């Protein structure tokens, strides 16, 4: 396993962090923003502009369940859309992306 570098991550409660997360969605204390696992190594081959770590939603004790409105998945998708808009020069002054950190 070589792992993959992430730009940011979404922890199991849906908050954006400037770090990697483990498979349970907990923030890692490592300075390197890398996630590891046999299923993420394939991402090294893809040339995508952003990688957002979310852990394994099946191992988060239901915190990303559909009955809870999937906060981790929704946060990650919103962030990807926001990052894409920002890279296209369409970022709004009140964009949530500007409030990260």
Short mmCIF file of N, CA and C in Angstrom, two decimals:
data_model
loop_
_atom_site.label_atom_id
_atom_site.label_comp_id
_atom_site.label_asym_id
_atom_site.label_seq_id
_atom_site.Cartn_x
_atom_site.Cartn_y
_atom_site.Cartn_z
N UNK A 1 0.84 -1.19 0.00
CA UNK A 1 0.00 0.00 0.00
C UNK A 1 0.88 1.25 0.00
N UNK A 2 0.64 2.09 -0.97
CA UNK A 2 1.40 3.33 -1.06
C UNK A 2 0.61 4.52 -0.56
N UNK A 3 -0.70 4.45 -0.61
CA UNK A 3 -1.53 5.55 -0.15
C UNK A 3 -1.69 6.64 -1.19
N UNK A 4 -2.50 7.62 -0.85
CA UNK A 4 -2.77 8.73 -1.75
C UNK A 4 -2.89 10.01 -0.91
N UNK A 5 -2.40 11.09 -1.48
CA UNK A 5 -2.47 12.38 -0.80
C UNK A 5 -3.84 13.01 -1.03
N UNK A 6 -4.41 13.58 0.02
CA UNK A 6 -5.70 14.26 -0.10
C UNK A 6 -5.50 15.76 0.08
N UNK A 7 -6.39 16.53 -0.51
CA UNK A 7 -6.34 17.98 -0.34
C UNK A 7 -6.87 18.38 1.03
N UNK A 8 -8.01 17.85 1.39
CA UNK A 8 -8.63 18.02 2.70
C UNK A 8 -9.43 16.76 2.98
N UNK A 9 -10.00 16.67 4.15
CA UNK A 9 -10.85 15.53 4.49
C UNK A 9 -12.11 16.01 5.18
N UNK A 10 -13.10 15.13 5.21
CA UNK A 10 -14.34 15.36 5.94
C UNK A 10 -14.36 14.34 7.07
N UNK A 11 -14.38 14.81 8.32
CA UNK A 11 -14.42 13.87 9.45
C UNK A 11 -15.83 13.30 9.59
N UNK A 12 -15.96 12.30 10.41
CA UNK A 12 -17.21 11.54 10.52
C UNK A 12 -18.42 12.36 10.93
N UNK A 13 -18.24 13.54 11.48
CA UNK A 13 -19.36 14.41 11.86
C UNK A 13 -19.64 15.47 10.79
N UNK A 14 -18.90 15.41 9.65
CA UNK A 14 -19.18 16.30 8.52
C UNK A 14 -18.36 17.57 8.46
N UNK A 15 -17.37 17.72 9.35
CA UNK A 15 -16.55 18.93 9.37
C UNK A 15 -15.35 18.77 8.44
N UNK A 16 -14.98 19.86 7.74
CA UNK A 16 -13.83 19.86 6.85
C UNK A 16 -12.57 20.10 7.68
N UNK A 17 -11.54 19.27 7.45
CA UNK A 17 -10.27 19.43 8.15
C UNK A 17 -9.12 19.41 7.15
N UNK A 18 -8.06 20.12 7.48
CA UNK A 18 -6.87 20.16 6.64
C UNK A 18 -5.92 19.05 7.09
N UNK A 19 -6.38 17.82 6.93
CA UNK A 19 -5.64 16.64 7.38
C UNK A 19 -6.25 15.41 6.70
N UNK A 20 -5.63 14.28 6.93
CA UNK A 20 -6.19 13.01 6.45
C UNK A 20 -7.09 12.43 7.54
N UNK A 21 -7.93 11.47 7.16
CA UNK A 21 -8.77 10.76 8.12
C UNK A 21 -8.48 9.27 8.02
N UNK A 22 -8.77 8.55 9.09
CA UNK A 22 -8.64 7.10 9.03
C UNK A 22 -9.94 6.50 8.49
N UNK A 23 -10.00 5.17 8.42
CA UNK A 23 -11.17 4.52 7.84
C UNK A 23 -12.44 4.74 8.65
N UNK A 24 -12.30 5.12 9.92
CA UNK A 24 -13.47 5.37 10.76
C UNK A 24 -13.90 6.83 10.73
N UNK A 25 -13.19 7.65 9.95
CA UNK A 25 -13.56 9.05 9.81
C UNK A 25 -12.98 9.97 10.86
N UNK A 26 -11.99 9.49 11.61
CA UNK A 26 -11.32 10.33 12.61
C UNK A 26 -10.11 11.01 11.98
N UNK A 27 -9.89 12.26 12.34
CA UNK A 27 -8.75 13.03 11.85
C UNK A 27 -7.45 12.37 12.30
N UNK A 28 -6.50 12.28 11.37
CA UNK A 28 -5.17 11.76 11.69
C UNK A 28 -4.27 12.92 12.10
N UNK A 29 -3.40 12.70 13.03
CA UNK A 29 -2.50 13.75 13.53
C UNK A 29 -1.24 13.91 12.70
N UNK A 30 -1.03 13.05 11.73
CA UNK A 30 0.15 13.11 10.88
C UNK A 30 0.21 14.42 10.10
N UNK A 31 1.42 14.92 9.90
CA UNK A 31 1.60 16.14 9.09
C UNK A 31 1.32 15.86 7.62
N UNK A 32 1.54 14.62 7.19
CA UNK A 32 1.28 14.24 5.80
C UNK A 32 -0.20 13.94 5.64
N UNK A 33 -0.79 14.50 4.61
CA UNK A 33 -2.22 14.27 4.37
C UNK A 33 -2.38 13.06 3.44
N UNK A 34 -2.08 11.88 3.95
CA UNK A 34 -2.16 10.65 3.18
C UNK A 34 -3.18 9.73 3.80
N UNK A 35 -3.95 9.05 2.94
CA UNK A 35 -4.81 7.97 3.38
C UNK A 35 -4.31 6.69 2.72
N UNK A 36 -4.49 5.59 3.41
CA UNK A 36 -3.97 4.32 2.95
C UNK A 36 -5.07 3.28 2.90
N UNK A 37 -4.90 2.33 2.00
CA UNK A 37 -5.84 1.23 1.89
C UNK A 37 -5.81 0.66 0.48
N UNK A 38 -6.18 -0.60 0.37
CA UNK A 38 -6.13 -1.25 -0.94
C UNK A 38 -7.09 -0.60 -1.93
N UNK A 39 -8.17 -0.03 -1.47
CA UNK A 39 -9.14 0.57 -2.40
C UNK A 39 -8.78 2.00 -2.79
N UNK A 40 -7.90 2.66 -2.06
CA UNK A 40 -7.55 4.03 -2.43
C UNK A 40 -6.30 4.11 -3.29
N UNK A 41 -5.50 3.06 -3.32
CA UNK A 41 -4.28 3.08 -4.13
C UNK A 41 -4.58 3.32 -5.61
N UNK A 42 -5.72 2.89 -6.08
CA UNK A 42 -6.10 3.09 -7.48
C UNK A 42 -6.22 4.57 -7.82
N UNK A 43 -6.50 5.39 -6.83
CA UNK A 43 -6.66 6.83 -7.07
C UNK A 43 -5.37 7.49 -7.53
N UNK A 44 -4.23 6.87 -7.25
CA UNK A 44 -2.94 7.42 -7.70
C UNK A 44 -2.88 7.47 -9.22
N UNK A 45 -3.59 6.57 -9.88
CA UNK A 45 -3.56 6.51 -11.34
C UNK A 45 -4.46 7.55 -12.00
N UNK A 46 -5.39 8.09 -11.25
CA UNK A 46 -6.32 9.06 -11.81
C UNK A 46 -5.72 10.46 -11.75
N UNK A 47 -6.02 11.25 -12.74
CA UNK A 47 -5.53 12.63 -12.76
C UNK A 47 -6.72 13.54 -12.50
N UNK A 48 -7.09 13.63 -11.24
CA UNK A 48 -8.22 14.47 -10.85
C UNK A 48 -7.68 15.68 -10.09
N UNK A 49 -8.36 16.82 -10.20
CA UNK A 49 -7.83 18.03 -9.57
C UNK A 49 -7.91 18.03 -8.05
N UNK A 50 -8.86 17.32 -7.45
CA UNK A 50 -9.04 17.35 -6.00
C UNK A 50 -9.32 15.96 -5.46
N UNK A 51 -8.74 15.65 -4.33
CA UNK A 51 -9.06 14.42 -3.62
C UNK A 51 -9.45 14.79 -2.20
N UNK A 52 -10.63 14.36 -1.80
CA UNK A 52 -11.16 14.65 -0.47
C UNK A 52 -11.29 13.34 0.28
N UNK A 53 -10.62 13.23 1.41
CA UNK A 53 -10.68 12.03 2.22
C UNK A 53 -11.96 11.98 3.04
N UNK A 54 -12.62 10.82 3.05
CA UNK A 54 -13.84 10.69 3.85
C UNK A 54 -13.84 9.44 4.71
N UNK A 55 -12.83 8.63 4.66
CA UNK A 55 -12.86 7.38 5.42
C UNK A 55 -13.79 6.38 4.75
N UNK A 56 -14.15 5.35 5.47
CA UNK A 56 -15.04 4.30 4.97
C UNK A 56 -16.41 4.53 5.61
N UNK A 57 -17.37 4.99 4.83
CA UNK A 57 -18.67 5.35 5.41
C UNK A 57 -19.39 4.16 6.04
N UNK A 58 -19.01 2.95 5.66
CA UNK A 58 -19.59 1.76 6.27
C UNK A 58 -19.02 1.45 7.66
N UNK A 59 -17.97 2.15 8.04
CA UNK A 59 -17.33 1.91 9.34
C UNK A 59 -17.47 3.11 10.27
N UNK A 60 -18.44 3.97 10.00
CA UNK A 60 -18.63 5.18 10.82
C UNK A 60 -19.83 5.07 11.75
N UNK A 61 -20.23 3.85 12.07
CA UNK A 61 -21.32 3.59 13.02
C UNK A 61 -22.61 4.34 12.66
N UNK A 62 -22.92 4.40 11.37
CA UNK A 62 -24.17 5.01 10.93
C UNK A 62 -24.19 6.52 10.87
N UNK A 63 -23.06 7.17 11.12
CA UNK A 63 -23.05 8.63 11.13
C UNK A 63 -23.23 9.24 9.74
N UNK A 64 -23.00 8.45 8.68
CA UNK A 64 -23.24 8.95 7.33
C UNK A 64 -24.43 8.23 6.70
N UNK A 65 -25.34 7.80 7.52
CA UNK A 65 -26.53 7.07 7.08
C UNK A 65 -27.52 7.99 6.37
N UNK A 66 -28.28 7.42 5.47
CA UNK A 66 -29.28 8.19 4.73
C UNK A 66 -30.32 8.81 5.67
N UNK A 67 -30.58 8.16 6.80
CA UNK A 67 -31.55 8.70 7.76
C UNK A 67 -31.00 9.91 8.52
N UNK A 68 -29.72 10.14 8.39
CA UNK A 68 -29.08 11.33 8.98
C UNK A 68 -28.71 12.34 7.90
N UNK A 69 -29.20 12.12 6.69
CA UNK A 69 -28.95 12.99 5.53
C UNK A 69 -27.49 12.92 5.04
N UNK A 70 -26.80 11.84 5.33
CA UNK A 70 -25.45 11.58 4.83
C UNK A 70 -24.52 12.79 4.94
N UNK A 71 -24.25 13.30 6.14
CA UNK A 71 -23.49 14.55 6.26
C UNK A 71 -22.08 14.49 5.68
N UNK A 72 -21.41 13.36 5.77
CA UNK A 72 -20.05 13.26 5.25
C UNK A 72 -20.07 13.31 3.72
N UNK A 73 -20.90 12.48 3.12
CA UNK A 73 -20.99 12.44 1.66
C UNK A 73 -21.47 13.77 1.10
N UNK A 74 -22.48 14.36 1.72
CA UNK A 74 -23.01 15.64 1.25
C UNK A 74 -21.95 16.74 1.37
N UNK A 75 -21.23 16.77 2.49
CA UNK A 75 -20.17 17.78 2.66
C UNK A 75 -19.09 17.62 1.60
N UNK A 76 -18.70 16.38 1.32
CA UNK A 76 -17.67 16.14 0.31
C UNK A 76 -18.14 16.57 -1.07
N UNK A 77 -19.37 16.23 -1.42
CA UNK A 77 -19.89 16.62 -2.73
C UNK A 77 -20.04 18.14 -2.86
N UNK A 78 -20.53 18.78 -1.81
CA UNK A 78 -20.64 20.25 -1.84
C UNK A 78 -19.27 20.90 -2.00
N UNK A 79 -18.29 20.37 -1.29
CA UNK A 79 -16.94 20.92 -1.39
C UNK A 79 -16.37 20.73 -2.79
N UNK A 80 -16.58 19.57 -3.38
CA UNK A 80 -16.10 19.34 -4.75
C UNK A 80 -16.73 20.31 -5.73
N UNK A 81 -18.02 20.54 -5.60
CA UNK A 81 -18.71 21.50 -6.47
C UNK A 81 -18.15 22.90 -6.25
N UNK A 82 -17.96 23.27 -5.00
CA UNK A 82 -17.42 24.59 -4.67
C UNK A 82 -16.01 24.76 -5.21
N UNK A 83 -15.17 23.74 -5.05
CA UNK A 83 -13.80 23.80 -5.57
C UNK A 83 -13.80 23.92 -7.08
N UNK A 84 -14.69 23.20 -7.73
CA UNK A 84 -14.77 23.28 -9.18
C UNK A 84 -15.20 24.67 -9.63
N UNK A 85 -16.19 25.24 -8.96
CA UNK A 85 -16.62 26.60 -9.28
C UNK A 85 -15.50 27.60 -9.04
N UNK A 86 -14.76 27.41 -7.96
CA UNK A 86 -13.67 28.32 -7.61
C UNK A 86 -12.57 28.26 -8.66
N UNK A 87 -12.24 27.05 -9.12
CA UNK A 87 -11.18 26.91 -10.11
C UNK A 87 -11.60 27.47 -11.46
N UNK A 88 -12.89 27.59 -11.69
CA UNK A 88 -13.40 28.16 -12.94
C UNK A 88 -13.58 29.67 -12.83
N UNK A 89 -13.16 30.26 -11.70
CA UNK A 89 -13.25 31.70 -11.54
C UNK A 89 -14.64 32.18 -11.18
N UNK A 90 -15.48 31.28 -10.65
CA UNK A 90 -16.86 31.64 -10.34
C UNK A 90 -17.12 31.68 -8.85
N UNK A 91 -16.08 31.71 -8.04
CA UNK A 91 -16.26 31.69 -6.59
C UNK A 91 -16.92 32.98 -6.12
N UNK A 92 -17.96 32.82 -5.33
CA UNK A 92 -18.68 33.97 -4.80
C UNK A 92 -17.97 34.50 -3.56
N UNK A 93 -18.16 35.76 -3.25
CA UNK A 93 -17.52 36.37 -2.09
C UNK A 93 -17.92 35.70 -0.79
N UNK A 94 -19.14 35.19 -0.70
CA UNK A 94 -19.60 34.55 0.54
C UNK A 94 -19.53 33.03 0.47
N UNK A 95 -18.68 32.52 -0.38
CA UNK A 95 -18.55 31.08 -0.57
C UNK A 95 -18.09 30.39 0.70
N UNK A 96 -18.69 29.23 1.04
CA UNK A 96 -18.24 28.47 2.21
C UNK A 96 -16.78 28.05 2.09
N UNK A 97 -16.30 27.89 0.86
CA UNK A 97 -14.91 27.49 0.67
C UNK A 97 -13.97 28.51 1.28
N UNK A 98 -14.32 29.77 1.23
CA UNK A 98 -13.46 30.81 1.78
C UNK A 98 -13.42 30.77 3.30
N UNK A 99 -14.33 30.05 3.92
CA UNK A 99 -14.40 29.99 5.38
C UNK A 99 -13.71 28.76 5.95
N UNK A 100 -13.19 27.89 5.09
CA UNK A 100 -12.53 26.67 5.56
C UNK A 100 -11.27 27.03 6.32
N UNK A 101 -11.04 26.36 7.43
CA UNK A 101 -9.90 26.53 8.34
C UNK A 101 -10.28 27.50 9.33
#
